[in-house]
Each structure stands twice: as structure tokens, then as C-alpha cells.
mmCIF file of C-alpha atoms in Angstrom:
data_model
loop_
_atom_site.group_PDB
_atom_site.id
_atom_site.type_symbol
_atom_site.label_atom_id
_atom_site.label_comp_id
_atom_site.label_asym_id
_atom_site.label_seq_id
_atom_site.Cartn_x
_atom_site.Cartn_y
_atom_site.Cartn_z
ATOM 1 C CA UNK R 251 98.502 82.204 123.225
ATOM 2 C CA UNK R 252 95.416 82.181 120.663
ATOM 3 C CA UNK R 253 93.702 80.032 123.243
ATOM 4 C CA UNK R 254 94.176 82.646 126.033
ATOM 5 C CA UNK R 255 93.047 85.747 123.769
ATOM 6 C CA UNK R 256 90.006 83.761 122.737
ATOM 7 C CA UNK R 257 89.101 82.960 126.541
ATOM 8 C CA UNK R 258 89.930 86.583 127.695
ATOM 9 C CA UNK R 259 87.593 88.092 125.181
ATOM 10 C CA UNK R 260 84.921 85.790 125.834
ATOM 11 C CA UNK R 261 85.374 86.634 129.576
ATOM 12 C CA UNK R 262 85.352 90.332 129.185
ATOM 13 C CA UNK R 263 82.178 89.857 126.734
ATOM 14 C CA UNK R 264 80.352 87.687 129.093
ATOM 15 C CA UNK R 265 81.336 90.299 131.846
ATOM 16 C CA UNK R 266 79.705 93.459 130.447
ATOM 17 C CA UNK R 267 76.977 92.106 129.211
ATOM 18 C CA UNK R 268 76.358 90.943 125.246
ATOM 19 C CA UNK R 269 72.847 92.496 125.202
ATOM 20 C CA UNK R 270 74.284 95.773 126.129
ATOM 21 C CA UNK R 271 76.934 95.869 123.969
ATOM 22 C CA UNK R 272 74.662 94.410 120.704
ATOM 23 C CA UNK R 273 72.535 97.414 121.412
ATOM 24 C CA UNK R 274 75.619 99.837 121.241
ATOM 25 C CA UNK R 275 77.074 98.397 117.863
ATOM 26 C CA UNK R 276 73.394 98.665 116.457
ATOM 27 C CA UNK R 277 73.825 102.295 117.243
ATOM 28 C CA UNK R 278 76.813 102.653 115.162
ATOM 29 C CA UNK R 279 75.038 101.075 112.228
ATOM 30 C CA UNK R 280 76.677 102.439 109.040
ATOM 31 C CA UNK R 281 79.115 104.505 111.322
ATOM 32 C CA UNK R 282 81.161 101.298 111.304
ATOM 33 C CA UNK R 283 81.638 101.863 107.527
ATOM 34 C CA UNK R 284 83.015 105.169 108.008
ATOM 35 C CA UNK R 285 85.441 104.161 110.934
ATOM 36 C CA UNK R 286 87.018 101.782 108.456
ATOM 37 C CA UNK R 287 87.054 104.453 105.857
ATOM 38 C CA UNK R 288 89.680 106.509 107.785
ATOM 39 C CA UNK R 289 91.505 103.929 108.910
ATOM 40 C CA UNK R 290 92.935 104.444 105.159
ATOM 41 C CA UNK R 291 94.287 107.549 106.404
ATOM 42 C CA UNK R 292 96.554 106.711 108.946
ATOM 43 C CA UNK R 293 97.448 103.736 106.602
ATOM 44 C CA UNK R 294 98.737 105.725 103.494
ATOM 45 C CA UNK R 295 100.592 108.321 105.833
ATOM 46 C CA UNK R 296 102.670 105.231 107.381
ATOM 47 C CA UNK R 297 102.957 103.296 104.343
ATOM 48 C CA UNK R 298 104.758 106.998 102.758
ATOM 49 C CA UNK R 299 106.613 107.059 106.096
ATOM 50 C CA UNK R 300 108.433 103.729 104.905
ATOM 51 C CA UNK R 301 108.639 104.427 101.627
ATOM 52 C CA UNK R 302 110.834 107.270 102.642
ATOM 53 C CA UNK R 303 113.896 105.166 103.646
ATOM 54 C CA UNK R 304 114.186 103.700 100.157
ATOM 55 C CA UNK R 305 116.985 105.054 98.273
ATOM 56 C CA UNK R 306 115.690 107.507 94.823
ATOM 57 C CA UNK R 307 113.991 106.194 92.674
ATOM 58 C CA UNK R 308 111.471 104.671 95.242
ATOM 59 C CA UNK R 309 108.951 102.450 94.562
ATOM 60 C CA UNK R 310 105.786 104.038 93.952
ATOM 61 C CA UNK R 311 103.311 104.633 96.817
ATOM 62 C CA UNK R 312 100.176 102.515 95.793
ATOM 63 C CA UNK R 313 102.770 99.280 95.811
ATOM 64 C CA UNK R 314 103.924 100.344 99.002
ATOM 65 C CA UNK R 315 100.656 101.079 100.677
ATOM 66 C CA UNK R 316 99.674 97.301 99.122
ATOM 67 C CA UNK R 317 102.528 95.812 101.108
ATOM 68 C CA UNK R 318 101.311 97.426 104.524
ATOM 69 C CA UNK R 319 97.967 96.515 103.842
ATOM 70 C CA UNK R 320 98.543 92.714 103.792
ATOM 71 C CA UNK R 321 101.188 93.344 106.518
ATOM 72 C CA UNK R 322 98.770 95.000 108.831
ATOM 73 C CA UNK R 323 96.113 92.017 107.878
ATOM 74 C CA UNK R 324 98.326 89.557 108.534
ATOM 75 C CA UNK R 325 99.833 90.563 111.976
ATOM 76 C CA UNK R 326 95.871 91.443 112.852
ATOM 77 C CA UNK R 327 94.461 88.290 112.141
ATOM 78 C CA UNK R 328 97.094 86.043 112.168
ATOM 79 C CA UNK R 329 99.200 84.427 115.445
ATOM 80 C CA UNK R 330 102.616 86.069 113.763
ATOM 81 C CA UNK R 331 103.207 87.693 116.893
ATOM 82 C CA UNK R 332 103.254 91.058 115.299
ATOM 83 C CA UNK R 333 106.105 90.348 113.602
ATOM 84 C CA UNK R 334 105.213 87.586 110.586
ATOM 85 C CA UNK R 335 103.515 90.690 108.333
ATOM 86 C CA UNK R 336 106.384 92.714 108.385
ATOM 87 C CA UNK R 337 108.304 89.518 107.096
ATOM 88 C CA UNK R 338 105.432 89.048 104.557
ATOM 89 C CA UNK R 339 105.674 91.786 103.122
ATOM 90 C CA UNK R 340 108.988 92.452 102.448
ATOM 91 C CA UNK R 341 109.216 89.207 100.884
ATOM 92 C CA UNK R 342 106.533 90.111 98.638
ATOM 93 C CA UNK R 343 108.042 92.957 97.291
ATOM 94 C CA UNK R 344 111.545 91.429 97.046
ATOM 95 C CA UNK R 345 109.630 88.911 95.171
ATOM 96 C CA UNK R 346 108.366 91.722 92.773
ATOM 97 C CA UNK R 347 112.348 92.555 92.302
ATOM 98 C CA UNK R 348 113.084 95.300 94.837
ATOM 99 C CA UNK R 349 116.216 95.285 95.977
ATOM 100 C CA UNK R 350 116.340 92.718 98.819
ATOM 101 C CA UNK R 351 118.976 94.357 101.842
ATOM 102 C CA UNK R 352 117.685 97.799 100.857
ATOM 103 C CA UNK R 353 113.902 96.237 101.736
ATOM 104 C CA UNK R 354 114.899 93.883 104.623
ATOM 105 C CA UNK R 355 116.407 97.078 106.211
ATOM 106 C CA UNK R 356 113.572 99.553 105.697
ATOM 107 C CA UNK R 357 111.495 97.475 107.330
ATOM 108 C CA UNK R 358 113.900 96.864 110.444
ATOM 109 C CA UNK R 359 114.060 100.341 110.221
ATOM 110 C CA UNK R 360 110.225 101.485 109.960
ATOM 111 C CA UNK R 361 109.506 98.907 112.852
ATOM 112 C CA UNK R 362 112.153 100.797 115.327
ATOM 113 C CA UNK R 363 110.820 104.078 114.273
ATOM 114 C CA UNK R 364 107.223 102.983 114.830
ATOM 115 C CA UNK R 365 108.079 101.604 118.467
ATOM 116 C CA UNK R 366 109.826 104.878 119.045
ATOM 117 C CA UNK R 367 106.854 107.196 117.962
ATOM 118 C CA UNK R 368 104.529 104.316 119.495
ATOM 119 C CA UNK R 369 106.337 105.260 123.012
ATOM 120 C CA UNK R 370 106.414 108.719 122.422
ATOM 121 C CA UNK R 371 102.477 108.521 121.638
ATOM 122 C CA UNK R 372 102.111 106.643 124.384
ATOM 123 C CA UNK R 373 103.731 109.487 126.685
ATOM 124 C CA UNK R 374 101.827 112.052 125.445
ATOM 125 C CA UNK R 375 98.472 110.019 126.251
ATOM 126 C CA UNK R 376 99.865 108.966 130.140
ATOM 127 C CA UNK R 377 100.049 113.066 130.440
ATOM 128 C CA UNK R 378 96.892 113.421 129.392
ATOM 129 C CA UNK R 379 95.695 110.634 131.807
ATOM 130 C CA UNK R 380 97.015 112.011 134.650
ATOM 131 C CA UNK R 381 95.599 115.574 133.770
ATOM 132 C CA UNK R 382 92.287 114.222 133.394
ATOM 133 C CA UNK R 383 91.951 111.891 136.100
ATOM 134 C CA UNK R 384 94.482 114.203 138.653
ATOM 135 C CA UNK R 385 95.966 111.496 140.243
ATOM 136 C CA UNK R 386 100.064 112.934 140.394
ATOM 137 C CA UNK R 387 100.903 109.893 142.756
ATOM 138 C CA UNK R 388 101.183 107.235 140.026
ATOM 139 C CA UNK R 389 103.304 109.704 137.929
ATOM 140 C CA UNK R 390 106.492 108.546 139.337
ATOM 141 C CA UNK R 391 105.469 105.310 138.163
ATOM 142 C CA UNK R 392 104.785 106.023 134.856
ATOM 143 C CA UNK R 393 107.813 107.884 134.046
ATOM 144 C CA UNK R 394 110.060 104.807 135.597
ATOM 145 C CA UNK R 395 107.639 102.717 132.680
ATOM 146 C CA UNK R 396 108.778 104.977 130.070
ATOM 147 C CA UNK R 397 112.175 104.940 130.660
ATOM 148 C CA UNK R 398 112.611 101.387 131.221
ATOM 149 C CA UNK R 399 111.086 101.159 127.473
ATOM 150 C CA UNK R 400 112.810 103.728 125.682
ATOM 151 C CA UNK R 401 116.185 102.629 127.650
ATOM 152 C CA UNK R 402 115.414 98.822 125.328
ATOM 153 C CA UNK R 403 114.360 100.584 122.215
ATOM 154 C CA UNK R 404 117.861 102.537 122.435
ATOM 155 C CA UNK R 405 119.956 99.055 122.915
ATOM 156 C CA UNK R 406 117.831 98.047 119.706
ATOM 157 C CA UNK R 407 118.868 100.745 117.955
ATOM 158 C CA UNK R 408 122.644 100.325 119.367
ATOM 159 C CA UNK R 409 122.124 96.735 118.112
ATOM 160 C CA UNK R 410 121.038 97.289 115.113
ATOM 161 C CA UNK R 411 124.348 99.776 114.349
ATOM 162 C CA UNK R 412 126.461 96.870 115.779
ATOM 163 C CA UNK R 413 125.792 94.363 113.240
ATOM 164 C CA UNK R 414 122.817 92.618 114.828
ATOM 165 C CA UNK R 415 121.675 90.383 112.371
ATOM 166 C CA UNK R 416 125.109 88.865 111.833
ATOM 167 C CA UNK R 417 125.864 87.925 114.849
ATOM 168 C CA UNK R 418 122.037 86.131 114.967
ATOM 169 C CA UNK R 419 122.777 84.455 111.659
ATOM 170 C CA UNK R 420 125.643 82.744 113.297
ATOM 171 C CA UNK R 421 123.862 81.718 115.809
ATOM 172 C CA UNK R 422 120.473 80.652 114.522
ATOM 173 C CA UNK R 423 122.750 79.024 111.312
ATOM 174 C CA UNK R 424 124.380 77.045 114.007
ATOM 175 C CA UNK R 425 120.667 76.048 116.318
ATOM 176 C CA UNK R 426 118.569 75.391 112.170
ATOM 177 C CA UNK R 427 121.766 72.838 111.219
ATOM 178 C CA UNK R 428 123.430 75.219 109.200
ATOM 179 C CA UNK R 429 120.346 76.745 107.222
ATOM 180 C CA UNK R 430 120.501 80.321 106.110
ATOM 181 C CA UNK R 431 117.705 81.648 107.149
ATOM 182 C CA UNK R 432 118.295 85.356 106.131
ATOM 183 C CA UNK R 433 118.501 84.254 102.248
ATOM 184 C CA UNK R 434 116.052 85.980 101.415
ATOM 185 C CA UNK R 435 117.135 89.526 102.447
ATOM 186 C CA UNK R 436 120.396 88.729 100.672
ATOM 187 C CA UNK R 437 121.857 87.400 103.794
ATOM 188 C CA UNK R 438 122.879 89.243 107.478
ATOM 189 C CA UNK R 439 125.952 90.786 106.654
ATOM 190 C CA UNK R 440 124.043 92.722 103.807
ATOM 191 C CA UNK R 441 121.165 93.567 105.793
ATOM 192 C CA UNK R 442 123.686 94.586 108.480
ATOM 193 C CA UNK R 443 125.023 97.127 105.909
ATOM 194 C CA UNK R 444 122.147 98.339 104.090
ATOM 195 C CA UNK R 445 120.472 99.250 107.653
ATOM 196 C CA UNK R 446 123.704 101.235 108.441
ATOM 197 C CA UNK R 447 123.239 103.131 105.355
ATOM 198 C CA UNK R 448 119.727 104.593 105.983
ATOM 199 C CA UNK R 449 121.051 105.520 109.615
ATOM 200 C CA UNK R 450 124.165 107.312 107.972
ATOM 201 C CA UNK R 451 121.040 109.103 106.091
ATOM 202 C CA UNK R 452 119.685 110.949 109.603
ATOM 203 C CA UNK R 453 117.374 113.378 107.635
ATOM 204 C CA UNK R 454 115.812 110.459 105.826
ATOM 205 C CA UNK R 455 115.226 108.659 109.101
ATOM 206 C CA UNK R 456 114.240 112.188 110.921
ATOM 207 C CA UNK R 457 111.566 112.584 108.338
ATOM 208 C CA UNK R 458 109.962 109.199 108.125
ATOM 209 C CA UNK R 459 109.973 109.658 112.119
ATOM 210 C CA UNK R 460 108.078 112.380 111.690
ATOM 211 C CA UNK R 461 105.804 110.928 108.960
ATOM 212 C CA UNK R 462 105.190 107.983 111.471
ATOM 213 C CA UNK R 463 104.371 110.341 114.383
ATOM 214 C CA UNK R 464 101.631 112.092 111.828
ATOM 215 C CA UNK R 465 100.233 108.462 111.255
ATOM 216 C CA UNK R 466 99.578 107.984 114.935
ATOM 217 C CA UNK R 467 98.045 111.348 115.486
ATOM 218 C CA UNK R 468 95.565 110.398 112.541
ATOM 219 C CA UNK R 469 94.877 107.155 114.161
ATOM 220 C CA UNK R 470 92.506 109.353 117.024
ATOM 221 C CA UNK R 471 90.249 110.214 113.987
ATOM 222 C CA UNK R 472 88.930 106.461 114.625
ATOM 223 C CA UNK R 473 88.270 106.266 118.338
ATOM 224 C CA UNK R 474 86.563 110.210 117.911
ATOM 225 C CA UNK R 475 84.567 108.481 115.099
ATOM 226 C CA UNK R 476 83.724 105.476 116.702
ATOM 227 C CA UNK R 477 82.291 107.074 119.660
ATOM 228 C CA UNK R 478 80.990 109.682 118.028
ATOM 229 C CA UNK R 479 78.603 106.738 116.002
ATOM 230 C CA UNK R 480 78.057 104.922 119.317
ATOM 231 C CA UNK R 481 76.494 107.939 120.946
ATOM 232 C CA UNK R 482 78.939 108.755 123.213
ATOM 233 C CA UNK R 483 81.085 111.997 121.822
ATOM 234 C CA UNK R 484 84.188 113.121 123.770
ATOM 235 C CA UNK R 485 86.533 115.830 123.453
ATOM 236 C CA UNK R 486 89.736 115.812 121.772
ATOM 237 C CA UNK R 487 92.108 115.196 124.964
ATOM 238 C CA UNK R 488 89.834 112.375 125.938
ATOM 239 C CA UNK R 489 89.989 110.733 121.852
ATOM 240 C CA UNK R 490 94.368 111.553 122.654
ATOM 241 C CA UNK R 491 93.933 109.392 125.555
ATOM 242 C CA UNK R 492 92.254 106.066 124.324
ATOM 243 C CA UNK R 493 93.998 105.899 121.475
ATOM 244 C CA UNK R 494 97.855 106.489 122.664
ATOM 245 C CA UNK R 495 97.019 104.139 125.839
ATOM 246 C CA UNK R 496 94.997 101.783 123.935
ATOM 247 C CA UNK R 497 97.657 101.583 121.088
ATOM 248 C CA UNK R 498 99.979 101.032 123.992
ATOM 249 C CA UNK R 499 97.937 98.209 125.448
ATOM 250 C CA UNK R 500 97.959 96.110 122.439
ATOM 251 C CA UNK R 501 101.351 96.679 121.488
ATOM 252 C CA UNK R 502 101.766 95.051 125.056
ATOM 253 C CA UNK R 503 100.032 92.215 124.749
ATOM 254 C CA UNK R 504 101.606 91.602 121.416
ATOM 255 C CA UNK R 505 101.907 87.977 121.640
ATOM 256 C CA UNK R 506 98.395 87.527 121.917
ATOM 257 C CA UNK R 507 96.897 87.327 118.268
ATOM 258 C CA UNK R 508 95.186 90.749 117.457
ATOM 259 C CA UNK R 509 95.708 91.495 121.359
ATOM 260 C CA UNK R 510 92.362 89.499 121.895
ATOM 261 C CA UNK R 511 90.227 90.427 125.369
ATOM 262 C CA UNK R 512 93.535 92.298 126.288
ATOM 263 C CA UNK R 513 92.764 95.422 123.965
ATOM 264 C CA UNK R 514 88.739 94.724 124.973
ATOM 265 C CA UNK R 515 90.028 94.943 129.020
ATOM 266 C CA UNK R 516 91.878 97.908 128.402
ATOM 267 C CA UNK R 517 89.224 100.115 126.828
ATOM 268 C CA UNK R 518 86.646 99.280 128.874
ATOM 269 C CA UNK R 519 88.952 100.339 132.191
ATOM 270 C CA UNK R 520 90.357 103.347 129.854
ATOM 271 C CA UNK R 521 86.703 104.419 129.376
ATOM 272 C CA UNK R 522 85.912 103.928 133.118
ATOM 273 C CA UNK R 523 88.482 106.449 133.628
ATOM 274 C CA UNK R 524 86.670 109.474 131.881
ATOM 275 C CA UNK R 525 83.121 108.788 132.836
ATOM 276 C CA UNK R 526 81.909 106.488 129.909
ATOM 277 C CA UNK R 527 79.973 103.243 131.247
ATOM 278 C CA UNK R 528 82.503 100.000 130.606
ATOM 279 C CA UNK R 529 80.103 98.824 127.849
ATOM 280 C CA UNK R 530 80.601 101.548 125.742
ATOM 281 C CA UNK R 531 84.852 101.045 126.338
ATOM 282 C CA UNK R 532 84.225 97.535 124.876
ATOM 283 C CA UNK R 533 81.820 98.673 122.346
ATOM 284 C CA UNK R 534 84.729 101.385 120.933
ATOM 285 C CA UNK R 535 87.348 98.036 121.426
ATOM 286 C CA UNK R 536 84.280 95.857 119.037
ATOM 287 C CA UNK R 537 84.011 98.711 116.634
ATOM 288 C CA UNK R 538 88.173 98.633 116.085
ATOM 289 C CA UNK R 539 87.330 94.757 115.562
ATOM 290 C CA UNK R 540 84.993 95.137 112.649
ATOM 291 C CA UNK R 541 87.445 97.755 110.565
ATOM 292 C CA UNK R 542 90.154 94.897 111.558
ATOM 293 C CA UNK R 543 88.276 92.040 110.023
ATOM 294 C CA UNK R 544 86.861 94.811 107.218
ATOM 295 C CA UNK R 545 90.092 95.466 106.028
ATOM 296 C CA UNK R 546 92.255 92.269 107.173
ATOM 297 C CA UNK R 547 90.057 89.300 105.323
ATOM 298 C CA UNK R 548 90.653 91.170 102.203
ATOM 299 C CA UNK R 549 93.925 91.743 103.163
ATOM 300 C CA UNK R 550 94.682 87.964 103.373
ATOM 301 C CA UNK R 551 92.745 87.241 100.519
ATOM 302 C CA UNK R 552 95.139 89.792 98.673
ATOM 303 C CA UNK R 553 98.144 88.222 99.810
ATOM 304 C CA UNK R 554 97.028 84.306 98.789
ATOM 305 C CA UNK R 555 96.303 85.506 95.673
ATOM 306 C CA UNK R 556 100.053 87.824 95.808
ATOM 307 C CA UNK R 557 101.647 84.513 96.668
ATOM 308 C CA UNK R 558 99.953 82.745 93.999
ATOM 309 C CA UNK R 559 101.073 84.777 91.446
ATOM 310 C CA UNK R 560 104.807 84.782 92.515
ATOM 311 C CA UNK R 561 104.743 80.901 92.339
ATOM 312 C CA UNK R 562 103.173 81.006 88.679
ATOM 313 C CA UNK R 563 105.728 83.160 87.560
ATOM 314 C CA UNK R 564 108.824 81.252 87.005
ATOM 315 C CA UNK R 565 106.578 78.474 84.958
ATOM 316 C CA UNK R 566 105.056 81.831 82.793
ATOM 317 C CA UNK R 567 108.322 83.351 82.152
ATOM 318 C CA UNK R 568 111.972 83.619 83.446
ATOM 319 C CA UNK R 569 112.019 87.691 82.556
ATOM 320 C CA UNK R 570 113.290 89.708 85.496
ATOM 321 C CA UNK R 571 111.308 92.059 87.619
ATOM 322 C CA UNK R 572 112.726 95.937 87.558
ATOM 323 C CA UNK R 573 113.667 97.114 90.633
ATOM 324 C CA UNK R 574 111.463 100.053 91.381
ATOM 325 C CA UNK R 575 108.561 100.916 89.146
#
């Protein structure tokens, strides 16, 4: 799958031109500094959206925000299928001596509620698409997309009440030769439980929904932004409408490392679509590239040294970690 994101985003750069879209990066110039700047935003508000499910006393935010940080680098940069960061970084802060079930679930937990708001986001930018480009035919469509997807997010969530990751536990235990691969969340059944337990919480889950939802909506700060620095400044509903349907793009194409070409394809038809020229679509796609790598190499670099650190430890001293700080 690397392979096929590489050659798709050489393809789509060879396609639009590379002079072209060298002369619109070079017209961001230090905008691209401030694009990665707020993607800190958007960052903190979903990293307090998580933090939310923890039981009182929480951990405090800056170790929380730390965890997302090398999550996010590590499913951006990394073929982990979207999915190896989120085990990262629980591990990590099990490591540190959080409670293990309690941080397993929350992060089962945050990833459902982000696909939910994701799909919800994604909604609100297919409305604006079809206001902007007036084309009611292909709502019918649309809405038979959305429902197929938030029809599978609810059997996830029925799943997920239903003891899930038991029942997988069994059966991957019996495909590995008997190895338990859920050690390290304190095994299925208590994941099973502890994910029950923020769901008998629905306030808890209700608010970090809503904290998540915020967290998209701050995410359009960075297309407006990027455009903005490229030259090319649109109007709010427009900035709604990249972002939701380019958020929904990637999360498509998520086996794809970092969505590669297939996020590049998709802004430079999404930008067809309201009058910008296709190299300033990829440009915006480019721009999202360099706050990636910006904040993902020192991401990774944050989480070798993380790792390091948690291997020294037994050899410095055999003194447990408390729970929450």
C-alpha cells in the first residue's frame, strides 16, 4: 500500500505541473509556519476530548496532549494503517502507570467518537457541496453513503457493548498459538468492562463528543489559513467544505500511509469544484504535508526517545509509577 500512495502522489504531482505548484508553496513562504501553528489548536481540544473519559483524578492535560502528539505522528508518517498510534500511545502511558483497561478503553472509545463526529463533519460539508455547486441529483446518493456508514459505526458501537474484544481474544489467541495479545491492556475481558463503564457514563461520553466535534470545526482554521497564504482566500462555507470532505477523503483511503496522492487527488477535484485552478487544490493538499512532517518527525523522534526511557527504567529502578499525576 506505501508503494501505491508513493506512485499516486507522484502521478498527481507530475499531472499538475511541479513548476506551478513550487511557485504556489513559495507564495506561502512563512505562512507554512503559521498553518502548523494552529494545527496545535485542534490538537489540544481533541487531546481534552479524551482526557474526558478518564475516571477523576485524570491525568493532566500536557501528558495527554504528549500522547496524541506521537499518536497523530505516528499514524501520519508511519504505514500503521491509522490504527498503530492509537496503540502507541496508550501503551506509552500505561507504561508511565495509568491504569491499563481504563486507557485501552478510552482510546476504543475516543476512536468511535471521532469516526462518529468525523461522519457527522463529513455531512455537514456534502450539504454544503451540494449548495454550492447546486447539483440536487447526486443528493440521493450521498445520503444512501451516509447511512451505509453510520449504519457500521452503530454495529461498532453495538459491538463494542457486546463484549467485542473477548470474543477477538479467543479467536486471535487461538490463530497467534495461544499468545495473549491484549496483555497489555490488562487483557479483553477487562477492556470489555472498563469500555462498558464509560458508556454507562453517557454525559461523559456526550461531552467528549462534543469536545471532538469542536476539534473538527477548528481544523477549517488550517485550510482558511493555508489558502489564505497561497493567495487564494475563500469564504467560510467554501473553508467548511474542503476540510469536512477532505478529512473524509483521507479517512477513506486510510490504508494508504498518510493517505498519499489520495488526499492530493481529492483536493485538487474539491478545489475544481468552487472555482480554484487544480494546482492550487494540490498546493492546499502540499501545505497540510509540510505541518504533517513539521509536527510528525518530532513526533517520532519524541516517541524513540519515550520508548527509550521506558526500557531504561527497570535497570534504573524498580519504584512504581503513580497512576495519574
Amino acid at each position: 500500500m506505501l508503494l501505491t500512495g508513493v506512485a499516486l502522489f507522484t502521478a498527481v504531482l507530475a499531472w499538475q505541473g511541479l513548476p506551478a505548484i513550487g511557485h504556489a508553496l513559495s507564495v506561502a513562504g512563512w505562512g507554512l509556519a503559521a498553518v502548523t501553528a494552529w494545527h496545535l489548536l485542534p490538537l489540544v481540544i481533541d487531546s481534552h476530548a479524551w482526557r474526558i473519559l478518564y475516571r477523576p483524578p485524570r491525568p493532566a492535560l500536557p501528558r495527554i496532549v504528549w500522547a496524541r502528539w506521537i499518536g497523530e505522528s505516528i499514524n501520519g508518517l508511519l504505514p500503521v494503517a491509522q490504527i498503530g498510534g492509537d496503540i502507541a500511545k496508550a501503551r506509552l502511558l500505561i507504561k508511565q502507570g495509568l491504569a491499563a483497561a481504563e486507557t485501552g478503553a478510552t482510546v476504543v472509545v475516543d476512536i468511535t467518537l471521532a469516526a462518529l463526529t468525523q461522519m457527522l463533519f463529513g455531512m455537514l460539508g456534502l450539504v454544503l457541496l451540494l449548495i454550492l455547486i447546486d447539483k440536487p441529483d447526486i443528493a440521493w446518493g450521498v445520503a444512501v453513503g451516509i447511512g451505509v456508514m453510520l449504519a457500521l459505526l452503530a454495529l461498532f458501537y453495538r459491538l463494542q457493548r457486546g463484549g467485542l474484544f473477548g470474543a477477538l481474544a479467543v479467536l486471535v489467541k487461538r490463530i497467534g498459538g495461544g499468545r495473549a495479545w491484549l496483555d497489555f491492556v490488562g487483557g479483553a475481558q477487562s477492556l470489555d468492562a472498563a469500555i462498558s463503564a464509560i458508556y454507562a457514563r453517557p454525559w461523559t461520553a456526550v461531552r467528549a463528543l462534543g469536545w471532538r466535534w469542536i476539534g473538527w470545526v477548528a481544523g477549517i482554521g488550517e485550510v482558511w489559513l493555508g489558502l489564505y497564504f497561497l493567495g487564494h482566500p475563500v469564504g467560510l462555507a467554501d473553508a467548511v467544505m474542503l476540510e469536512a470532505l477532505g478529512q473524509a477523503i483521507r479517512g477513506a483511503a486510510f490504508a494508504i500511509p498518510g493517505a498519499l496522492g489520495v488526499q492530493e487527488g481529492g483536493f485538487v477535484l474539491l478545489a475544481g469544484l468552487i472555482g480554484l485552478n487544480p494546482q492550487i487544490g494540490l498546493a492546499l493538499s502540499l501545505v497540510k504535508r509540510v505541518r504533517e512532517l513539521g509536527l510528525g518527525i518530532p513526533g517520532l523522534v519524541a516517541w524513540q526517545w519515550a520508548e527509550g526511557r521506558l526500557l531504561e527504567r527497570p535497570r534504573r529502578s524498580p519504584a512504581a509509577t503513580p497512576r495519574h499525576s
